mmCIF file of N, CA and C in Angstrom:
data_model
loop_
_atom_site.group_PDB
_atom_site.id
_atom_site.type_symbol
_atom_site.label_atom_id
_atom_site.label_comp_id
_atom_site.label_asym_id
_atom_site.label_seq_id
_atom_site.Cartn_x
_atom_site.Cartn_y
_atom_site.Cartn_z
ATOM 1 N N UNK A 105 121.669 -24.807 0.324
ATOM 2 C CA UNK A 105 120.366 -24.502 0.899
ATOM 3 C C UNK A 105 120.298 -25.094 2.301
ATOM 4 N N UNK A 106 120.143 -24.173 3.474
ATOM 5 C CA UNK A 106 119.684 -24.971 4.631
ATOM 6 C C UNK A 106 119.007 -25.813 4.936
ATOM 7 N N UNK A 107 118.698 -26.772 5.647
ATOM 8 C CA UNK A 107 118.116 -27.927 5.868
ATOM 9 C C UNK A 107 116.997 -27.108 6.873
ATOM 10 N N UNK A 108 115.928 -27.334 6.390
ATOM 11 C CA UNK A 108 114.494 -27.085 7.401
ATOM 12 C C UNK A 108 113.782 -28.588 8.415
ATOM 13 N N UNK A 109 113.313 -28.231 9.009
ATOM 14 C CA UNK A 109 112.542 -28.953 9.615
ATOM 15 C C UNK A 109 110.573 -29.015 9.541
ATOM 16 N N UNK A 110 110.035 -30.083 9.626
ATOM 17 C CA UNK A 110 108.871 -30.409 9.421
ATOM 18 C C UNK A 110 108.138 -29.868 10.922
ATOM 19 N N UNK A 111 107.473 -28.970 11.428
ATOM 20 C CA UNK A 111 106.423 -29.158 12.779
ATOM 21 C C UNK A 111 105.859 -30.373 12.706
ATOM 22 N N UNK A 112 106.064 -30.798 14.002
ATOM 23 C CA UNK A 112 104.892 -32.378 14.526
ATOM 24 C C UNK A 112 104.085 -31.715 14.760
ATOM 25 N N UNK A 113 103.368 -30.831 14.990
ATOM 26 C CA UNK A 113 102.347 -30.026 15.469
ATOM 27 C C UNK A 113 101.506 -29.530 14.374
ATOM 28 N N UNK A 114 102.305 -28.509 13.315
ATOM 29 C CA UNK A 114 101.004 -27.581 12.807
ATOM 30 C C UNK A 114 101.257 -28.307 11.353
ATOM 31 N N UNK A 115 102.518 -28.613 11.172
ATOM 32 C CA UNK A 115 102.835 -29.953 9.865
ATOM 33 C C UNK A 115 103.695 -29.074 8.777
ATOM 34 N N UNK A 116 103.597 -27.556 8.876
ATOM 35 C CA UNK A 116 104.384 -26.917 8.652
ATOM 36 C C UNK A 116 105.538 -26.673 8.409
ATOM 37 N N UNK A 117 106.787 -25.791 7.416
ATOM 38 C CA UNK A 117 108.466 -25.630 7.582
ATOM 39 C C UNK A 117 108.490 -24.744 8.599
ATOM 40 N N UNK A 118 109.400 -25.290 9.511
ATOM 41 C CA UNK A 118 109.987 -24.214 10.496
ATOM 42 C C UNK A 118 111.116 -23.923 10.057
ATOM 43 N N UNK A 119 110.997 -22.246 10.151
ATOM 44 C CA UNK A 119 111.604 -21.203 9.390
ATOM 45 C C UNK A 119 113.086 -20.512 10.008
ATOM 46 N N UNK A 120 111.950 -20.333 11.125
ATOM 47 C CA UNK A 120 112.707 -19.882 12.442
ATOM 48 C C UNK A 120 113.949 -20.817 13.066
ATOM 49 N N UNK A 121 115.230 -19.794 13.546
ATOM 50 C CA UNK A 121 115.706 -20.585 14.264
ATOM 51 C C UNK A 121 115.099 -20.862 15.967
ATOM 52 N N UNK A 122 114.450 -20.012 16.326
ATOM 53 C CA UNK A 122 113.616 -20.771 17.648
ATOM 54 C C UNK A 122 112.794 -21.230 17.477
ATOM 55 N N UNK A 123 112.704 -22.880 17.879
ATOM 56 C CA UNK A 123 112.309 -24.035 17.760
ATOM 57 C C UNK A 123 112.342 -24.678 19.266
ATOM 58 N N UNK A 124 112.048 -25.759 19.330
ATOM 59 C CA UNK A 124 112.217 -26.919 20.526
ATOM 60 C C UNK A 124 112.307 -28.610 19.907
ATOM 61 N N UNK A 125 113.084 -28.884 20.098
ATOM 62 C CA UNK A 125 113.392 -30.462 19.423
ATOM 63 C C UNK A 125 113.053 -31.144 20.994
ATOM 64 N N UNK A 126 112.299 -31.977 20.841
ATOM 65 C CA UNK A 126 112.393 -33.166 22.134
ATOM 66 C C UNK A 126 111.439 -34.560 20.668
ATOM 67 N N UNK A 127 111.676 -35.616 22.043
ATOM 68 C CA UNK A 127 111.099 -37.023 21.495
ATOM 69 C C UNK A 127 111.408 -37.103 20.154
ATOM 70 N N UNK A 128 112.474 -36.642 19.512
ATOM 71 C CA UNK A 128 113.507 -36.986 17.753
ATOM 72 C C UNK A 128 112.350 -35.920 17.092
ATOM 73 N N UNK A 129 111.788 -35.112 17.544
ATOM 74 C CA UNK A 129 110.857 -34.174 16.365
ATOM 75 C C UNK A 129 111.058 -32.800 16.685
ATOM 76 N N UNK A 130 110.077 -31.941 15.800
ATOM 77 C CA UNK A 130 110.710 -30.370 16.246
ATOM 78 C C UNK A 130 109.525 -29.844 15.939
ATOM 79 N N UNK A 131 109.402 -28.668 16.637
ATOM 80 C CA UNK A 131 108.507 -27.974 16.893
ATOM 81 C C UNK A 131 108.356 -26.678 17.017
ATOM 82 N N UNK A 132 107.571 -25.924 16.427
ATOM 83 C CA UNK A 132 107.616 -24.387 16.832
ATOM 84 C C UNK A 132 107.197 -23.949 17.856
ATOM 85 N N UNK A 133 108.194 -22.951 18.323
ATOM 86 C CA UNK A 133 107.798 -22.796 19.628
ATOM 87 C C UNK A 133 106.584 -22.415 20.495
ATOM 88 N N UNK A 134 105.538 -22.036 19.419
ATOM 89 C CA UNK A 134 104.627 -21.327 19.675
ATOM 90 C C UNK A 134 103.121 -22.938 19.808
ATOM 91 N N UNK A 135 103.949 -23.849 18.658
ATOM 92 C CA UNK A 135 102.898 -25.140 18.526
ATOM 93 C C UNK A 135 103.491 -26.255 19.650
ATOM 94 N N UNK A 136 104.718 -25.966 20.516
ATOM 95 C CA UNK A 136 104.888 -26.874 21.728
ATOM 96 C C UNK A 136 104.231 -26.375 23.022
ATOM 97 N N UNK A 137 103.032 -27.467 22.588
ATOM 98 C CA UNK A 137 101.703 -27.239 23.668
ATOM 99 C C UNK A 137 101.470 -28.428 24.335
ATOM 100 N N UNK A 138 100.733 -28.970 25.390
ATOM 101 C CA UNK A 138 100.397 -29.404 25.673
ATOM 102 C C UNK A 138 98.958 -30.419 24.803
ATOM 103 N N UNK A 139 98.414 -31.664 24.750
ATOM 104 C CA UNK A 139 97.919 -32.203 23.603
ATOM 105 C C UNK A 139 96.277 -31.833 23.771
ATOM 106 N N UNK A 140 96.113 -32.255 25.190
ATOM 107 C CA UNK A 140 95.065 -32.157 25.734
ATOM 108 C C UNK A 140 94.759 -30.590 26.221
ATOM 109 N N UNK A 141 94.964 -29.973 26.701
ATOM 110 C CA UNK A 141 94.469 -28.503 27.575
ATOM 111 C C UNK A 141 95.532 -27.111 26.712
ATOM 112 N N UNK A 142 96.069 -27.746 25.466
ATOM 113 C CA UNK A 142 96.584 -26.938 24.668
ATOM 114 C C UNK A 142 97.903 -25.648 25.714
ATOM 115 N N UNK A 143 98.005 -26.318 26.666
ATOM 116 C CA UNK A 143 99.231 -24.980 27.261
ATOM 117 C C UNK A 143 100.173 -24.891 26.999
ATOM 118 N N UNK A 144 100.506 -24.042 26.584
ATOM 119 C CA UNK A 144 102.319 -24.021 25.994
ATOM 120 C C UNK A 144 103.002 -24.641 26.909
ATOM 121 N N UNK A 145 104.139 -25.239 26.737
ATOM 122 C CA UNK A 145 104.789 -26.176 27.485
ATOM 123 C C UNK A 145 106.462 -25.659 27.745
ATOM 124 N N UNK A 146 107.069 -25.788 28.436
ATOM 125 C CA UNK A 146 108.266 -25.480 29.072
ATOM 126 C C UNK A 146 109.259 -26.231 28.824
ATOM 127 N N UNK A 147 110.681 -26.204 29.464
ATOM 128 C CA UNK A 147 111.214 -27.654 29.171
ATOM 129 C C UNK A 147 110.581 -29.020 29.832
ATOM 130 N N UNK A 148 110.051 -28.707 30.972
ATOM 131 C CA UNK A 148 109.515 -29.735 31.417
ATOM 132 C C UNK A 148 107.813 -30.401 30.832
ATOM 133 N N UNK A 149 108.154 -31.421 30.361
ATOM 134 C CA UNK A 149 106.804 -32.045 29.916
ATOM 135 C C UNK A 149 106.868 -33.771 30.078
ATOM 136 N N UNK A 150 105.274 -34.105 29.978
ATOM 137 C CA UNK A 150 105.483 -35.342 30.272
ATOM 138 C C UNK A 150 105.359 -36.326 28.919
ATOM 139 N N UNK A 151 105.735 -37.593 28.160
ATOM 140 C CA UNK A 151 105.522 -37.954 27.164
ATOM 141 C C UNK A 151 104.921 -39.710 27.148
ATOM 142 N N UNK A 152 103.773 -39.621 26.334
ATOM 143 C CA UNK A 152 103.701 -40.759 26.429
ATOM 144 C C UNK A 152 103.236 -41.369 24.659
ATOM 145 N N UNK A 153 103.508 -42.438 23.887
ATOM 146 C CA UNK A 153 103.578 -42.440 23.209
ATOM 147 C C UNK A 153 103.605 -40.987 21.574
ATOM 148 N N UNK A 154 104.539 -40.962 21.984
ATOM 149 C CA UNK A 154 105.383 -38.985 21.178
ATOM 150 C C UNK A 154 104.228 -37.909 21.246
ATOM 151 N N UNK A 155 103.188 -38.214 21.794
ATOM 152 C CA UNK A 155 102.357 -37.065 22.653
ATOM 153 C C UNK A 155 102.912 -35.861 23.819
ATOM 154 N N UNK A 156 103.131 -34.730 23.765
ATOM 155 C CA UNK A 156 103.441 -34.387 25.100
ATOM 156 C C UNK A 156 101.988 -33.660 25.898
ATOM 157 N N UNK A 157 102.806 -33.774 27.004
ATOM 158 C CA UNK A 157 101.408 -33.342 27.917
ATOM 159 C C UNK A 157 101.878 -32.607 28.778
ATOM 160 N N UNK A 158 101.070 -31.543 29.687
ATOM 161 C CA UNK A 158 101.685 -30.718 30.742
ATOM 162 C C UNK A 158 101.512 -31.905 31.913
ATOM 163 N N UNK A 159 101.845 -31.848 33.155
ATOM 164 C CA UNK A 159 101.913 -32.491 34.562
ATOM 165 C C UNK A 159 100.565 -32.862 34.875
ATOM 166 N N UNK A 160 100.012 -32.123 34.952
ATOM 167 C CA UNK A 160 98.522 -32.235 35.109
ATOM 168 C C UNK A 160 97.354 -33.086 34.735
ATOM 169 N N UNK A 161 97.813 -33.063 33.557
ATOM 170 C CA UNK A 161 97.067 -33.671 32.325
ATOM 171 C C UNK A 161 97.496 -34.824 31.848
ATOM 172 N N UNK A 162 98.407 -35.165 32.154
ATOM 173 C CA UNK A 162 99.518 -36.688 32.555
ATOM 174 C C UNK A 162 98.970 -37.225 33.873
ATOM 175 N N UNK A 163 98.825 -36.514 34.580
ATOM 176 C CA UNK A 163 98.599 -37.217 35.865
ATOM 177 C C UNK A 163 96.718 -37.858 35.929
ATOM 178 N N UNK A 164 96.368 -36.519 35.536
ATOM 179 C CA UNK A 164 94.763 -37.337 34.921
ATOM 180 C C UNK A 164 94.505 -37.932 34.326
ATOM 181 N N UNK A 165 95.538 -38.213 32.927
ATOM 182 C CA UNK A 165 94.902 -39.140 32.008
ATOM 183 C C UNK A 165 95.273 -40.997 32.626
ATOM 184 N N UNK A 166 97.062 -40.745 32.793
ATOM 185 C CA UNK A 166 97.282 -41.701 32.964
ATOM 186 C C UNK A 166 98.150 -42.488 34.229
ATOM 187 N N UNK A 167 97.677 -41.747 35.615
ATOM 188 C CA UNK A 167 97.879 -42.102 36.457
ATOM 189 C C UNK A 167 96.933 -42.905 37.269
ATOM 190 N N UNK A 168 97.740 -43.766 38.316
ATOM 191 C CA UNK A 168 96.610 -44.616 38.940
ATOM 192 C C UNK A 168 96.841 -44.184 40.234
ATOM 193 N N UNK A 169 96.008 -44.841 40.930
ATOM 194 C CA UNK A 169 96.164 -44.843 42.746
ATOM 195 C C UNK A 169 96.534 -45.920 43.223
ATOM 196 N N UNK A 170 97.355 -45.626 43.848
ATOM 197 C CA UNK A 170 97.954 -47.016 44.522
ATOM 198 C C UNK A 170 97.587 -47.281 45.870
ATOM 199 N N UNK A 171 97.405 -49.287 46.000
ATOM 200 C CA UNK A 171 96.180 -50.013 46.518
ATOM 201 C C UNK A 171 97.005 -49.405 48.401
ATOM 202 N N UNK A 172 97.716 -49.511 48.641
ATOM 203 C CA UNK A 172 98.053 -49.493 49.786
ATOM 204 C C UNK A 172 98.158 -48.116 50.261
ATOM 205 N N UNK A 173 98.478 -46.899 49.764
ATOM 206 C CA UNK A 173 98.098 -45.377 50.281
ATOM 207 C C UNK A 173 97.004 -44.543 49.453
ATOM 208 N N UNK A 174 96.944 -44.902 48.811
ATOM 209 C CA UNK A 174 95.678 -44.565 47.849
ATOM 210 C C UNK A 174 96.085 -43.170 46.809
ATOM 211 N N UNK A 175 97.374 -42.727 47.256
ATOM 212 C CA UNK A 175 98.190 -41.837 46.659
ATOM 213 C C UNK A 175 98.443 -42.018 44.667
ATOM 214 N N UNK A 176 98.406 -41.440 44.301
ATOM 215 C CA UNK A 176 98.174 -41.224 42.711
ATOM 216 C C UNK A 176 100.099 -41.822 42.300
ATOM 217 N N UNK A 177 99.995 -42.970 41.846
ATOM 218 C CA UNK A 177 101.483 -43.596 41.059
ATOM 219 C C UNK A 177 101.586 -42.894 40.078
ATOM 220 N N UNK A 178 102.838 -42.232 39.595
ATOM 221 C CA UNK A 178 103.548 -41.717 38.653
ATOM 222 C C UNK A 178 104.863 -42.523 38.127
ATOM 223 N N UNK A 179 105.459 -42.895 38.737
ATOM 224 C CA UNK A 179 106.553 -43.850 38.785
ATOM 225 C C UNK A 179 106.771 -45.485 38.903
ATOM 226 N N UNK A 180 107.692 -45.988 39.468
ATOM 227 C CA UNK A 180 107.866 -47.365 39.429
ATOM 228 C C UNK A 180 106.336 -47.954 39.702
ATOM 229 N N UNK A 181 105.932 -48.774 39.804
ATOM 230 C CA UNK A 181 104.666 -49.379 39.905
ATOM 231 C C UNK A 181 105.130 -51.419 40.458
ATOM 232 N N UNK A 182 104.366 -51.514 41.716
ATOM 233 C CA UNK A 182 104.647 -53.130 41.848
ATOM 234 C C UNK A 182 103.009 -53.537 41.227
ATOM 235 N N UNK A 183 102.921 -55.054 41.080
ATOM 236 C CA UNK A 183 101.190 -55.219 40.422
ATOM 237 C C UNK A 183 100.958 -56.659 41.511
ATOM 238 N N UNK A 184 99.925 -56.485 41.991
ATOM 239 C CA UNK A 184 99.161 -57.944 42.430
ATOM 240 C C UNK A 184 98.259 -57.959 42.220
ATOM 241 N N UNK A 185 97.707 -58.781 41.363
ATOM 242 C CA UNK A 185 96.685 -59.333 40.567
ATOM 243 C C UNK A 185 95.980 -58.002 40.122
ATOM 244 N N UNK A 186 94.758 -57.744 40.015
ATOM 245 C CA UNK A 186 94.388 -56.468 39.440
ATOM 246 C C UNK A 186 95.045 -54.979 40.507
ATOM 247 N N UNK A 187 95.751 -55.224 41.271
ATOM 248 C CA UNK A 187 95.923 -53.798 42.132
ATOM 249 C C UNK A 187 97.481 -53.502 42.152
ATOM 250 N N UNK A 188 98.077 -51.973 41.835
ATOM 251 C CA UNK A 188 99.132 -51.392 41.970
ATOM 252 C C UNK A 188 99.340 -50.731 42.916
ATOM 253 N N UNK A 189 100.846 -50.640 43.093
ATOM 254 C CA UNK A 189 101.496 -50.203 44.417
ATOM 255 C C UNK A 189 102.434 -49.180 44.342
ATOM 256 N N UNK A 190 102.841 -48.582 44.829
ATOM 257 C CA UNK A 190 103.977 -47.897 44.657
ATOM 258 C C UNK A 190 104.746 -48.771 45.351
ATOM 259 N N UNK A 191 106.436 -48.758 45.010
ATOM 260 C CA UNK A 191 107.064 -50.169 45.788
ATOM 261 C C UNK A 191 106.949 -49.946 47.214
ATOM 262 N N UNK A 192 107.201 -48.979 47.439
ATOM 263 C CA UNK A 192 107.354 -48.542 49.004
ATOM 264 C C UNK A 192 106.045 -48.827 49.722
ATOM 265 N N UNK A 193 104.976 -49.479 49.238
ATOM 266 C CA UNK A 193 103.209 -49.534 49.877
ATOM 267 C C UNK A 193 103.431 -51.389 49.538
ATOM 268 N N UNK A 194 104.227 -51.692 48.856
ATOM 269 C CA UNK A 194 104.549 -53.529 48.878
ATOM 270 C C UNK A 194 104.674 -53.873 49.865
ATOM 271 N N UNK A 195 103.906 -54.237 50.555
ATOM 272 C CA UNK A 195 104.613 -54.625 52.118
ATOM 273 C C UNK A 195 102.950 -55.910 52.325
ATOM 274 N N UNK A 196 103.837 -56.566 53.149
ATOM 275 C CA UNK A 196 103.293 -58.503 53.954
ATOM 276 C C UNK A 196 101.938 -56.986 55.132
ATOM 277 N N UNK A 197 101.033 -57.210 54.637
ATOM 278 C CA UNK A 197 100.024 -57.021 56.023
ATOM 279 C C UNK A 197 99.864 -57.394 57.234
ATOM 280 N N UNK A 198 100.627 -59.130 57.404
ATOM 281 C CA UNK A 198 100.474 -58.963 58.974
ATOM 282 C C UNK A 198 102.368 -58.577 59.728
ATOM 283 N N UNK A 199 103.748 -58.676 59.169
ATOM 284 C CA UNK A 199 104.697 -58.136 59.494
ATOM 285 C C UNK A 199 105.012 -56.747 58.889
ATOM 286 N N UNK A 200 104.219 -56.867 58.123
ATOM 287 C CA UNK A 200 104.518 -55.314 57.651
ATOM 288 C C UNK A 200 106.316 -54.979 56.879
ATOM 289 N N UNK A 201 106.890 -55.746 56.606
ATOM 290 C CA UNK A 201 108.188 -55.987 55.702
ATOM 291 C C UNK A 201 107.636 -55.953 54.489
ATOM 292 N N UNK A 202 108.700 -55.121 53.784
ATOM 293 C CA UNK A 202 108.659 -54.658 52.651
ATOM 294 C C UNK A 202 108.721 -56.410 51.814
ATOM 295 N N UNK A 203 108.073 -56.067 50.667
ATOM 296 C CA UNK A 203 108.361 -57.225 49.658
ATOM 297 C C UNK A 203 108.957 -56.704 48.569
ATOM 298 N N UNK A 204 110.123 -57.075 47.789
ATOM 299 C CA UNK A 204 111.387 -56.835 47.070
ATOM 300 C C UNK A 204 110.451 -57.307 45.643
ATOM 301 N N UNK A 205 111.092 -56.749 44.494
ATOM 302 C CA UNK A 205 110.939 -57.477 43.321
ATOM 303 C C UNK A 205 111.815 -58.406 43.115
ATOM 304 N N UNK A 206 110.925 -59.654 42.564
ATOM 305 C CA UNK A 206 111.017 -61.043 42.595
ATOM 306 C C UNK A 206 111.308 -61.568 43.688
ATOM 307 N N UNK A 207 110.685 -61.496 44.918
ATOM 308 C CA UNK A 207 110.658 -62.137 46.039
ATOM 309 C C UNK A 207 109.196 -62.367 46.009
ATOM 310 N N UNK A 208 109.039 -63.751 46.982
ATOM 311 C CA UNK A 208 107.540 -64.781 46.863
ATOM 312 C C UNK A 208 106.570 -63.669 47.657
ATOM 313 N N UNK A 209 105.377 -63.962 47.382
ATOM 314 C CA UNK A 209 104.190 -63.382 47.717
ATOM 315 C C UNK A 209 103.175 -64.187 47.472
ATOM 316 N N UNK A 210 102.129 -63.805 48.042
ATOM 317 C CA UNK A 210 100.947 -63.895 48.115
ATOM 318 C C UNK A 210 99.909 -63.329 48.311
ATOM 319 N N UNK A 211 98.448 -63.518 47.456
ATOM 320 C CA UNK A 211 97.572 -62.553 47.412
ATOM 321 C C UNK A 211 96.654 -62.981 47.908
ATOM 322 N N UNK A 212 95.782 -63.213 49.377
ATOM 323 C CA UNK A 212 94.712 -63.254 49.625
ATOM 324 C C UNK A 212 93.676 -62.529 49.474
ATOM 325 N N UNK A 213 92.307 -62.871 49.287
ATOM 326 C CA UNK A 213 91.620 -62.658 49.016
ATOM 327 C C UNK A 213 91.058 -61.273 48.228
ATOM 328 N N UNK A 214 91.919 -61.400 47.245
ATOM 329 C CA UNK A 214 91.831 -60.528 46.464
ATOM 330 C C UNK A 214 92.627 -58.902 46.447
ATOM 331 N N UNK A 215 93.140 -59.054 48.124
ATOM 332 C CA UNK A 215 93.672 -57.770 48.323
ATOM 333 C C UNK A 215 94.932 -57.286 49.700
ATOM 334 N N UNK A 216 95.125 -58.838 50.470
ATOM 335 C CA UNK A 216 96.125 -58.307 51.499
ATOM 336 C C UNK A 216 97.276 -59.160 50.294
ATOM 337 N N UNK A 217 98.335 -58.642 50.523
ATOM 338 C CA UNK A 217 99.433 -59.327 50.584
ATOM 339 C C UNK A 217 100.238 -59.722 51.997
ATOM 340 N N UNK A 218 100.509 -61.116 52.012
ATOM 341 C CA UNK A 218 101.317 -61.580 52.402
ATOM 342 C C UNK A 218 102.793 -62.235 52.229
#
């Protein structure tokens, strides 16, 4: 007897051999949607705890703005005290040199780095 698979989605046997396996689960192709705005999804999706999400809807739920261009972080992230950076926006305010991870810093008043 063939071995079936369980949908993470509708909870269902998938029957079919077209399917989509990502994040160790499987899915019918028709129930690999997006979690939030329900859009069918492509190979490309974004995942955050075995949720997938389209780009969009990743970027709204759980993106921030970062303190020095004000540009929306998706990626690496530096932190000083409550505010994120993209590394490339890490930089000393009055030389303007980049600051490295784990190199010294300082946070005045709540928001320049030096």
């Amino acid at each position: 007897k063939p071995v079936f698979h369980i949908c993470n989605s509708c909870g269902r046997e998938i029957m079919e051999e077209d399917h989509v396996q990502a994040v160790d689960v499987f899915w019918h192709t028709d129930c690999f949607r997006c979690v939030m705005c329900k859009q069918a999804l492509s190979t490309w999706y974004y995942e955050r705890d075995r949720r997938l999400f389209c780009r969009q809807d990743y970027i709204r739920k759980f993106a921030q703005g970062c303190h020095g261009c004000a540009y929306l972080i998706t990626g690496p992230v530096m932190v000083a005290g409550d505010h994120k950076f993209h590394p490339d926006c890490f930089i000393c305010v009055k030389c303007r040199c980049y600051i490295g991870d784990g190199e010294s810093y300082a946070l005045v008043e709540r928001s320049k780095l030096y």
